[in-house]
């Protein structure tokens, strides 16, 4: 199983602390050594750092851990290959442009007998089921909303339908962002935490590293961190119930008329 | 004027030496401080490092200079903004996918009264004339060759026509690569060198740094380096005559039935 990490904030925030714990899962505290990547949105722009080697040994990961890039939306992925060789073109996250915005996608899972009809507008470059699913999502968004980016609740509904359809082919945990919102779909494992005032000290599960967010934040800051499994061992993370797609905006899950998704399906866990 | 750098090789080669001189132009030996970027193809995959700050002060540039990424096709760009603010989404090189391949584009120049009709398949995310030209090129390739990637000579001819058309709007030096070939179009300034056996010592123009390629290569290696102005002061660079589009493959310019382009228009220069 791969590892996913996402962050959505109301003010540009760096991900150095969470990434420190996450990076350890790429060969140190976990066995995902088949490449890793991370995408940072800055305004409408995005930069993606990829390295088709273990994150714990990656000079690029060292840069990311030590160079505070402030972003509203971040998606990171550590790969344990299921389909597709260990190559750069199979390394998540993947990037495409639609409606004059960049879209970033990363997937954890495995899709079986999944061969959507592609019309050629978005084609996979590599050989993963993940990039194929991403191209199918992009093509479906483009064809179902030919007028351009729909309203947030409509976009969420289309993505939820697509996630359910593709999820019928197997495990399909994913994160998707266009720089405005971050969508997180849970098929088996995904948890999140919203950090806001009053801030406290957080301690990583994967490394003996702690940070006092009280000293690094203002009372207005709000940051949602989403990960395959909780990254800290002294905070309360919320498990997302399988089958749900959450939309994060301004550092918290949005209520997009999706009460049926949110109210009854999140369960809290203290680690 | 921005600075362009490209490399095309017959075996995966790192660009650390050339990049050392190139990086200095982003704020040290030249005044281009409005962001920089570099793209490395590895197989069909590509990784793009972008930083919307001066390359001479960029931690990402330090990584690129010291982490030898071996690639057959590299495109780098240092920006001196003409159109579009200094933002990440205006930072070259730009990336899109067409025909299941990534395409990378960087531009040096300034286009006036350039407003092509875009059908929406490729849309600029930022506000530069450069990304607009790239989207126009991608859309035109897709519509003129609906069957997919054409033969190299056909692709070259289409790109040459497009370069001439767009170049009618102003200065249009650019580099474009799909990971197989690197296309370099000269509108005003562009020079290249082909390094092959017998290799010698090369000395940078922008920094007092030399490298003995004899010690780092095998007799079969061949590397073409293309830049806005020559990067070394003890080698013979070839100036590309304005109005020409060269296609580089396996470390040298290809003859694609374009004798009219090559034979009469290159002039040598010793620096």
PDB file of C-alpha atoms in Angstrom, chain A residues 19-156:
ATOM      1  CA  UNK A  19       6.756  15.744   5.719  1.00  0.00           C
ATOM      2  CA  UNK A  20       9.464  14.738   8.217  1.00  0.00           C
ATOM      3  CA  UNK A  21       7.247  11.956   9.529  1.00  0.00           C
ATOM      4  CA  UNK A  22       5.924  11.087   6.102  1.00  0.00           C
ATOM      5  CA  UNK A  23       9.399  10.845   4.551  1.00  0.00           C
ATOM      6  CA  UNK A  24      10.359   8.231   7.158  1.00  0.00           C
ATOM      7  CA  UNK A  25       7.691   5.910   5.771  1.00  0.00           C
ATOM      8  CA  UNK A  26       9.601   5.731   2.499  1.00  0.00           C
ATOM      9  CA  UNK A  27      12.158   3.175   3.597  1.00  0.00           C
ATOM     10  CA  UNK A  28      12.702   3.808   7.326  1.00  0.00           C
ATOM     11  CA  UNK A  29       9.548   3.125   9.377  1.00  0.00           C
ATOM     12  CA  UNK A  30       7.762   1.549   6.436  1.00  0.00           C
ATOM     13  CA  UNK A  31       8.783  -0.305   3.293  1.00  0.00           C
ATOM     14  CA  UNK A  32       7.591   1.983   0.480  1.00  0.00           C
ATOM     15  CA  UNK A  33      10.737   2.449  -1.526  1.00  0.00           C
ATOM     16  CA  UNK A  34       9.443   2.706  -5.091  1.00  0.00           C
ATOM     17  CA  UNK A  35       9.628   6.481  -5.539  1.00  0.00           C
ATOM     18  CA  UNK A  36       7.884   9.478  -4.052  1.00  0.00           C
ATOM     19  CA  UNK A  37       6.665  12.918  -5.012  1.00  0.00           C
ATOM     20  CA  UNK A  38       5.112  16.087  -3.654  1.00  0.00           C
ATOM     21  CA  UNK A  39       3.199  18.954  -5.298  1.00  0.00           C
ATOM     22  CA  UNK A  40       2.884  22.470  -3.877  1.00  0.00           C
ATOM     23  CA  UNK A  41       0.325  24.913  -5.218  1.00  0.00           C
ATOM     24  CA  UNK A  42       1.316  28.560  -4.985  1.00  0.00           C
ATOM     25  CA  UNK A  43      -1.539  30.633  -6.373  1.00  0.00           C
ATOM     26  CA  UNK A  44      -2.545  28.986  -9.646  1.00  0.00           C
ATOM     27  CA  UNK A  45       0.997  27.729 -10.139  1.00  0.00           C
ATOM     28  CA  UNK A  46       2.226  24.356  -8.953  1.00  0.00           C
ATOM     29  CA  UNK A  47       5.600  22.777  -8.507  1.00  0.00           C
ATOM     30  CA  UNK A  48       6.037  19.062  -8.341  1.00  0.00           C
ATOM     31  CA  UNK A  49       9.128  17.389  -6.925  1.00  0.00           C
ATOM     32  CA  UNK A  50       9.535  13.765  -7.989  1.00  0.00           C
ATOM     33  CA  UNK A  51      12.194  11.185  -7.241  1.00  0.00           C
ATOM     34  CA  UNK A  52      11.898   7.586  -8.399  1.00  0.00           C
ATOM     35  CA  UNK A  53      13.895   6.309  -5.381  1.00  0.00           C
ATOM     36  CA  UNK A  54      13.220   5.779  -1.662  1.00  0.00           C
ATOM     37  CA  UNK A  55      12.291   9.068  -0.003  1.00  0.00           C
ATOM     38  CA  UNK A  56      14.535   8.369   2.958  1.00  0.00           C
ATOM     39  CA  UNK A  57      17.560   8.360   0.631  1.00  0.00           C
ATOM     40  CA  UNK A  58      16.399  11.156  -1.694  1.00  0.00           C
ATOM     41  CA  UNK A  59      18.352  14.434  -1.921  1.00  0.00           C
ATOM     42  CA  UNK A  60      15.151  16.004  -3.272  1.00  0.00           C
ATOM     43  CA  UNK A  61      13.278  14.920  -0.134  1.00  0.00           C
ATOM     44  CA  UNK A  62      16.036  16.469   1.970  1.00  0.00           C
ATOM     45  CA  UNK A  63      15.491  19.737   0.108  1.00  0.00           C
ATOM     46  CA  UNK A  64      11.719  19.580   0.639  1.00  0.00           C
ATOM     47  CA  UNK A  65      12.170  18.832   4.344  1.00  0.00           C
ATOM     48  CA  UNK A  66      14.491  21.803   4.852  1.00  0.00           C
ATOM     49  CA  UNK A  67      13.184  24.409   2.374  1.00  0.00           C
ATOM     50  CA  UNK A  68       9.919  25.816   3.731  1.00  0.00           C
ATOM     51  CA  UNK A  69       7.627  26.226   0.705  1.00  0.00           C
ATOM     52  CA  UNK A  70       4.412  27.933   1.832  1.00  0.00           C
ATOM     53  CA  UNK A  71       1.326  26.613   0.113  1.00  0.00           C
ATOM     54  CA  UNK A  72      -2.457  26.405   0.502  1.00  0.00           C
ATOM     55  CA  UNK A  73      -2.690  22.946  -1.059  1.00  0.00           C
ATOM     56  CA  UNK A  74      -0.101  20.165  -0.967  1.00  0.00           C
ATOM     57  CA  UNK A  75      -0.312  16.545  -2.105  1.00  0.00           C
ATOM     58  CA  UNK A  76       2.452  14.012  -1.463  1.00  0.00           C
ATOM     59  CA  UNK A  77       2.791  10.319  -2.214  1.00  0.00           C
ATOM     60  CA  UNK A  78       5.189   7.522  -1.381  1.00  0.00           C
ATOM     61  CA  UNK A  79       4.936   4.603  -3.741  1.00  0.00           C
ATOM     62  CA  UNK A  80       4.757   0.874  -3.169  1.00  0.00           C
ATOM     63  CA  UNK A  81       4.400  -0.324  -6.721  1.00  0.00           C
ATOM     64  CA  UNK A  82       1.439  -2.541  -7.561  1.00  0.00           C
ATOM     65  CA  UNK A  83       0.985  -1.824 -11.291  1.00  0.00           C
ATOM     66  CA  UNK A  84       3.710  -0.211 -13.419  1.00  0.00           C
ATOM     67  CA  UNK A  85       7.485  -0.379 -13.061  1.00  0.00           C
ATOM     68  CA  UNK A  86       9.555   1.821 -10.751  1.00  0.00           C
ATOM     69  CA  UNK A  87      10.123   4.668 -13.204  1.00  0.00           C
ATOM     70  CA  UNK A  88       9.786   8.441 -13.188  1.00  0.00           C
ATOM     71  CA  UNK A  89       6.715   8.356 -15.442  1.00  0.00           C
ATOM     72  CA  UNK A  90       4.985   6.080 -12.923  1.00  0.00           C
ATOM     73  CA  UNK A  91       5.829   8.312  -9.952  1.00  0.00           C
ATOM     74  CA  UNK A  92       2.925  10.171  -8.286  1.00  0.00           C
ATOM     75  CA  UNK A  93       1.588  12.821  -8.070  1.00  0.00           C
ATOM     76  CA  UNK A  94       0.482  13.314 -11.675  1.00  0.00           C
ATOM     77  CA  UNK A  95      -0.273  16.677 -13.260  1.00  0.00           C
ATOM     78  CA  UNK A  96      -2.619  17.843 -16.018  1.00  0.00           C
ATOM     79  CA  UNK A  97      -4.196  21.162 -17.027  1.00  0.00           C
ATOM     80  CA  UNK A  98      -7.960  21.618 -17.375  1.00  0.00           C
ATOM     81  CA  UNK A  99      -9.951  24.865 -17.626  1.00  0.00           C
ATOM     82  CA  UNK A 100      -6.757  26.911 -17.274  1.00  0.00           C
ATOM     83  CA  UNK A 101      -5.919  25.323 -13.893  1.00  0.00           C
ATOM     84  CA  UNK A 102      -3.396  22.678 -12.977  1.00  0.00           C
ATOM     85  CA  UNK A 103      -4.798  19.535 -11.389  1.00  0.00           C
ATOM     86  CA  UNK A 104      -2.709  17.230  -9.205  1.00  0.00           C
ATOM     87  CA  UNK A 105      -3.589  13.621  -8.385  1.00  0.00           C
ATOM     88  CA  UNK A 106      -2.129  10.851  -6.233  1.00  0.00           C
ATOM     89  CA  UNK A 107      -3.602   7.396  -5.566  1.00  0.00           C
ATOM     90  CA  UNK A 108      -3.220   4.635  -3.039  1.00  0.00           C
ATOM     91  CA  UNK A 109      -4.737   1.303  -3.966  1.00  0.00           C
ATOM     92  CA  UNK A 110      -5.099  -1.092  -6.841  1.00  0.00           C
ATOM     93  CA  UNK A 111      -7.699  -1.149  -9.617  1.00  0.00           C
ATOM     94  CA  UNK A 112      -8.642  -4.402 -11.327  1.00  0.00           C
ATOM     95  CA  UNK A 113     -10.234  -4.774 -14.771  1.00  0.00           C
ATOM     96  CA  UNK A 114     -10.270  -1.011 -15.143  1.00  0.00           C
ATOM     97  CA  UNK A 115     -10.069   0.080 -18.783  1.00  0.00           C
ATOM     98  CA  UNK A 116     -12.091   3.256 -19.365  1.00  0.00           C
ATOM     99  CA  UNK A 117     -12.622   4.515 -22.909  1.00  0.00           C
ATOM    100  CA  UNK A 118     -10.281   7.474 -23.381  1.00  0.00           C
ATOM    101  CA  UNK A 119     -11.001   9.927 -26.197  1.00  0.00           C
ATOM    102  CA  UNK A 120      -7.376  11.093 -26.401  1.00  0.00           C
ATOM    103  CA  UNK A 121      -7.645  14.481 -24.720  1.00  0.00           C
ATOM    104  CA  UNK A 122      -5.922  13.126 -21.591  1.00  0.00           C
ATOM    105  CA  UNK A 123      -3.689  10.114 -22.047  1.00  0.00           C
ATOM    106  CA  UNK A 124      -1.478   8.341 -19.533  1.00  0.00           C
ATOM    107  CA  UNK A 125       2.268   8.672 -20.109  1.00  0.00           C
ATOM    108  CA  UNK A 126       3.214   5.849 -17.739  1.00  0.00           C
ATOM    109  CA  UNK A 127       1.671   2.448 -17.130  1.00  0.00           C
ATOM    110  CA  UNK A 128      -0.069   2.782 -13.755  1.00  0.00           C
ATOM    111  CA  UNK A 129      -3.758   2.210 -13.057  1.00  0.00           C
ATOM    112  CA  UNK A 130      -3.530   5.465 -11.077  1.00  0.00           C
ATOM    113  CA  UNK A 131      -2.631   7.760 -13.978  1.00  0.00           C
ATOM    114  CA  UNK A 132      -5.256   5.993 -16.087  1.00  0.00           C
ATOM    115  CA  UNK A 133      -7.890   6.764 -13.425  1.00  0.00           C
ATOM    116  CA  UNK A 134      -6.699  10.382 -13.291  1.00  0.00           C
ATOM    117  CA  UNK A 135      -7.015  10.755 -17.077  1.00  0.00           C
ATOM    118  CA  UNK A 136     -10.499   9.243 -16.914  1.00  0.00           C
ATOM    119  CA  UNK A 137     -11.462  11.732 -14.188  1.00  0.00           C
ATOM    120  CA  UNK A 138     -10.066  14.692 -16.163  1.00  0.00           C
ATOM    121  CA  UNK A 139     -11.801  13.597 -19.360  1.00  0.00           C
ATOM    122  CA  UNK A 140     -15.096  13.075 -17.508  1.00  0.00           C
ATOM    123  CA  UNK A 141     -14.895  16.495 -15.849  1.00  0.00           C
ATOM    124  CA  UNK A 142     -14.216  18.116 -19.224  1.00  0.00           C
ATOM    125  CA  UNK A 143     -17.060  16.324 -20.981  1.00  0.00           C
ATOM    126  CA  UNK A 144     -19.646  16.625 -18.198  1.00  0.00           C
ATOM    127  CA  UNK A 145     -18.916  20.338 -17.670  1.00  0.00           C
ATOM    128  CA  UNK A 146     -18.104  21.695 -21.136  1.00  0.00           C
ATOM    129  CA  UNK A 147     -18.846  25.245 -19.917  1.00  0.00           C
ATOM    130  CA  UNK A 148     -15.834  25.163 -17.593  1.00  0.00           C
ATOM    131  CA  UNK A 149     -15.318  24.834 -13.850  1.00  0.00           C
ATOM    132  CA  UNK A 150     -18.698  24.177 -12.212  1.00  0.00           C
ATOM    133  CA  UNK A 151     -19.825  25.427  -8.798  1.00  0.00           C
ATOM    134  CA  UNK A 152     -18.116  23.670  -5.858  1.00  0.00           C
ATOM    135  CA  UNK A 153     -21.121  21.512  -4.937  1.00  0.00           C
ATOM    136  CA  UNK A 154     -21.559  20.376  -8.554  1.00  0.00           C
ATOM    137  CA  UNK A 155     -17.853  19.615  -8.905  1.00  0.00           C
ATOM    138  CA  UNK A 156     -17.968  17.632  -5.665  1.00  0.00           C
TER     139      UNK A 156
END
